[in-house]
One Martini backbone bead per residue (centre of mass of N, CA, C, O) as a GRO file, in nm:
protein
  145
    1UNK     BB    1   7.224   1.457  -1.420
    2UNK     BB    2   7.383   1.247  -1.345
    3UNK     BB    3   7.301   1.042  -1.609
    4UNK     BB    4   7.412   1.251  -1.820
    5UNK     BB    5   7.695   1.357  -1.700
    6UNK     BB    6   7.860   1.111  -1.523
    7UNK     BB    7   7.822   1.322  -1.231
    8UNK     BB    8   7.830   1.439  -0.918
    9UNK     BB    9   7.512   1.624  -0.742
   10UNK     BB   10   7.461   1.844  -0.567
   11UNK     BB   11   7.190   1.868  -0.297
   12UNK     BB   12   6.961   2.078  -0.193
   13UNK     BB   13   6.726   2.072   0.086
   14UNK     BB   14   6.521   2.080   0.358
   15UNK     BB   15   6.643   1.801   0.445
   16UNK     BB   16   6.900   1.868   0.506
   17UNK     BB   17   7.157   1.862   0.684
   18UNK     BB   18   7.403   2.044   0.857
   19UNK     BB   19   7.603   1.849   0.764
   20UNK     BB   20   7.590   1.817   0.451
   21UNK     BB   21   7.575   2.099   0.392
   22UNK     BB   22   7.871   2.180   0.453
   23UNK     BB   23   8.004   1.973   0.309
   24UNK     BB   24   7.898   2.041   0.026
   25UNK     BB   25   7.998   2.343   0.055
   26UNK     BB   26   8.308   2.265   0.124
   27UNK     BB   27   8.362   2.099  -0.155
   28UNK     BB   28   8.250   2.353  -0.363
   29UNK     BB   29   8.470   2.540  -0.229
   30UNK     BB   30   8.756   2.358  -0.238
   31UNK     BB   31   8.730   2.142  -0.419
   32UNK     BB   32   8.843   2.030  -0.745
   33UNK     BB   33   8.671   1.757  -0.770
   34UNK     BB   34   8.403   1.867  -0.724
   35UNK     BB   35   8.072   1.906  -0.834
   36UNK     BB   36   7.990   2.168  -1.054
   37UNK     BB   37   7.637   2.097  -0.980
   38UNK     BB   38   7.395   2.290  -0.742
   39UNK     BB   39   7.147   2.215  -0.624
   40UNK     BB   40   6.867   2.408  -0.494
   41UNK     BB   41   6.662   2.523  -0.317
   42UNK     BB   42   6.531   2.843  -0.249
   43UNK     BB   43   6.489   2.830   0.080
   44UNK     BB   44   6.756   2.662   0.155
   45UNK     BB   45   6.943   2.866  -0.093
   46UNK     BB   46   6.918   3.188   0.057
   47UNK     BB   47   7.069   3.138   0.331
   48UNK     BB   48   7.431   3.106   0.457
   49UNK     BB   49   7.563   3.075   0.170
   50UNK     BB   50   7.900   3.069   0.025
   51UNK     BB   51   7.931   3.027  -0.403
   52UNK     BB   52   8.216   3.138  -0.539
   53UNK     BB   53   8.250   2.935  -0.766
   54UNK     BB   54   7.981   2.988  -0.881
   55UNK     BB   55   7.841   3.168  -1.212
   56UNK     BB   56   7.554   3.026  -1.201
   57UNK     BB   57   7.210   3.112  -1.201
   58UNK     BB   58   6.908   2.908  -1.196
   59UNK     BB   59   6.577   2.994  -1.204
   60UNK     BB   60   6.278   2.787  -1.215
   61UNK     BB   61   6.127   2.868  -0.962
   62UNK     BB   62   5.922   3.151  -0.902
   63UNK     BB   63   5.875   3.406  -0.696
   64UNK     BB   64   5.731   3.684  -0.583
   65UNK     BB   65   5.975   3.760  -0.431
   66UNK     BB   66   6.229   3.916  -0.518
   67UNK     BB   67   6.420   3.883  -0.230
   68UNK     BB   68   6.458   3.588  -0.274
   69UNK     BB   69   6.611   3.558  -0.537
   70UNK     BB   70   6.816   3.758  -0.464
   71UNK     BB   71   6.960   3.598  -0.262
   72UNK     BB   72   7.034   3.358  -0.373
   73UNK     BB   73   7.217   3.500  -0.579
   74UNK     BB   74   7.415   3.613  -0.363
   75UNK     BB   75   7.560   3.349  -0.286
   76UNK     BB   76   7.757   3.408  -0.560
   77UNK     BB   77   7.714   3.720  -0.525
   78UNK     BB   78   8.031   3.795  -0.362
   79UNK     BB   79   8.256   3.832  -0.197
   80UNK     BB   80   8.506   3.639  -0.406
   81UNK     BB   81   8.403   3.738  -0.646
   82UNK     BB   82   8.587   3.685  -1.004
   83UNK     BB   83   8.344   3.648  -1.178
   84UNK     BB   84   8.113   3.708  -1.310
   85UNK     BB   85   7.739   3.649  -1.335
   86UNK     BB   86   7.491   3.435  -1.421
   87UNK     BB   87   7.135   3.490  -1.453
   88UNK     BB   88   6.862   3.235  -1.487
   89UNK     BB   89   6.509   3.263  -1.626
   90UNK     BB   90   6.264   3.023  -1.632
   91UNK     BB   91   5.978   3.079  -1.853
   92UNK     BB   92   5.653   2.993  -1.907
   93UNK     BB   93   5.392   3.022  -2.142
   94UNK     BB   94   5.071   3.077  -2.011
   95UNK     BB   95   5.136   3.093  -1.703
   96UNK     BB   96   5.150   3.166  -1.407
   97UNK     BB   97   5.440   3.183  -1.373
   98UNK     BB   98   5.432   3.454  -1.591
   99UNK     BB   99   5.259   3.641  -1.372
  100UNK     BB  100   5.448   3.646  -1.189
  101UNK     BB  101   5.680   3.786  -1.370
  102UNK     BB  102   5.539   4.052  -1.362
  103UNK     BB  103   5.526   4.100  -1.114
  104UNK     BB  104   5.798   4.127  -1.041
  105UNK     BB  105   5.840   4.382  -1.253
  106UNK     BB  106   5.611   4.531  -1.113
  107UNK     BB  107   5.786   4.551  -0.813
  108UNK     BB  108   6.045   4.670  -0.908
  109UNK     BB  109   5.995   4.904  -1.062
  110UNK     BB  110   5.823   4.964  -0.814
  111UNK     BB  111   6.135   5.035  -0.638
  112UNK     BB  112   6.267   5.233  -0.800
  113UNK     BB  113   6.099   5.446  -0.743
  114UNK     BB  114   6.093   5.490  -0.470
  115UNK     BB  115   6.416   5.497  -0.399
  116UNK     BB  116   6.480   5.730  -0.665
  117UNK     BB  117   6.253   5.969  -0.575
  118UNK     BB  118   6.054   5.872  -0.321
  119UNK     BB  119   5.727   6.013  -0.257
  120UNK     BB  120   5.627   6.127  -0.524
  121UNK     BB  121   5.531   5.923  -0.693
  122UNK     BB  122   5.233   5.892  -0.572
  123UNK     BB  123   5.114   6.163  -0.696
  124UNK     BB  124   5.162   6.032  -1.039
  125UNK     BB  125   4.933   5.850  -1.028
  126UNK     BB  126   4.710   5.721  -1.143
  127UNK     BB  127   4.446   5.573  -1.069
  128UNK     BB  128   4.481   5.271  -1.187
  129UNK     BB  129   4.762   5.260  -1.049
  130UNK     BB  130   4.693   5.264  -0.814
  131UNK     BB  131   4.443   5.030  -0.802
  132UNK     BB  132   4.694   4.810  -0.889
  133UNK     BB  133   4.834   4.837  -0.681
  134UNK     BB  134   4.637   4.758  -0.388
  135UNK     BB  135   4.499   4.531  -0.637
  136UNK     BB  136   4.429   4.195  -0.644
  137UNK     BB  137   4.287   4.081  -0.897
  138UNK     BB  138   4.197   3.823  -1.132
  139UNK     BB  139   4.408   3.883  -1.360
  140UNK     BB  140   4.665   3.816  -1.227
  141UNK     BB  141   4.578   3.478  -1.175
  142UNK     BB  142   4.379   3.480  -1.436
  143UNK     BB  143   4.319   3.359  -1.781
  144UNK     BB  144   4.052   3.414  -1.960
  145UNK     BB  145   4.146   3.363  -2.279
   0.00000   0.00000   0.00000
């Protein structure tokens, strides 16, 4: 990136120091000549650090849980934060990533259901349903098609 848009673009990754770490957080948030965009590791960038002066958060690796993604997201969607927030995920078409992402949809689903209802839920799934919440089956990880 930075050699495309020929600008200075900041790293965070699990070998940054803390002292690295700081100092790039504390120039993306607070100097206007700071490099505008801040790549991170999802689980280096996903607790502990303030980034609202970014407004887009692209998410390229999937996580299969889905709070990890969304703490990450919190990074820049907090208290101070002013604009918008846009957040973008990026899914390979026929790939484990795209099973990963409807895990994701269906436990984000199953979750909203829990919460919204109560435990009434679970009286309601169909044999199948139940079966497939409990059950990690081939289909999951693997497509024989």
């Amino acid at each position: 990136l930075e050699q495309r848009f020929q600008r200075e673009v900041f790293f965070l990754y699990g070998s940054t120091s803390k002292n690295q770490r700081e100092a790039m957080v504390d120039r993306f948030q607070n100097d206007p000549q700071a490099p505008r965009i801040f790549i991170l590791s999802l689980k280096a960038g996903g607790v502990g650090l303030n980034l609202t002066r970014a407004n887009h958060v692209f998410h390229f690796d999937r996580w299969w849980n889905p709070a990890v993604e969304n703490q990450a997201t919190d990074r820049v969607f907090r208290i101070g934060q002013t604009r918008n927030v846009q957040v973008h995920k990026f899914v390979s078409t026929g790939t484990l990533e795209e099973r990963i992402h409807e895990l994701i949809e269906s436990k984000k689903a199953l979750s909203e259901q829990v919460v919204g209802t109560g435990e009434n839920w679970l009286t309601e799934l169909d044999t199948d349903a139940l079966r497939n919440l409990l059950l990690l089956d081939r289909a999951a990880v693997i497509d024989d098609e």
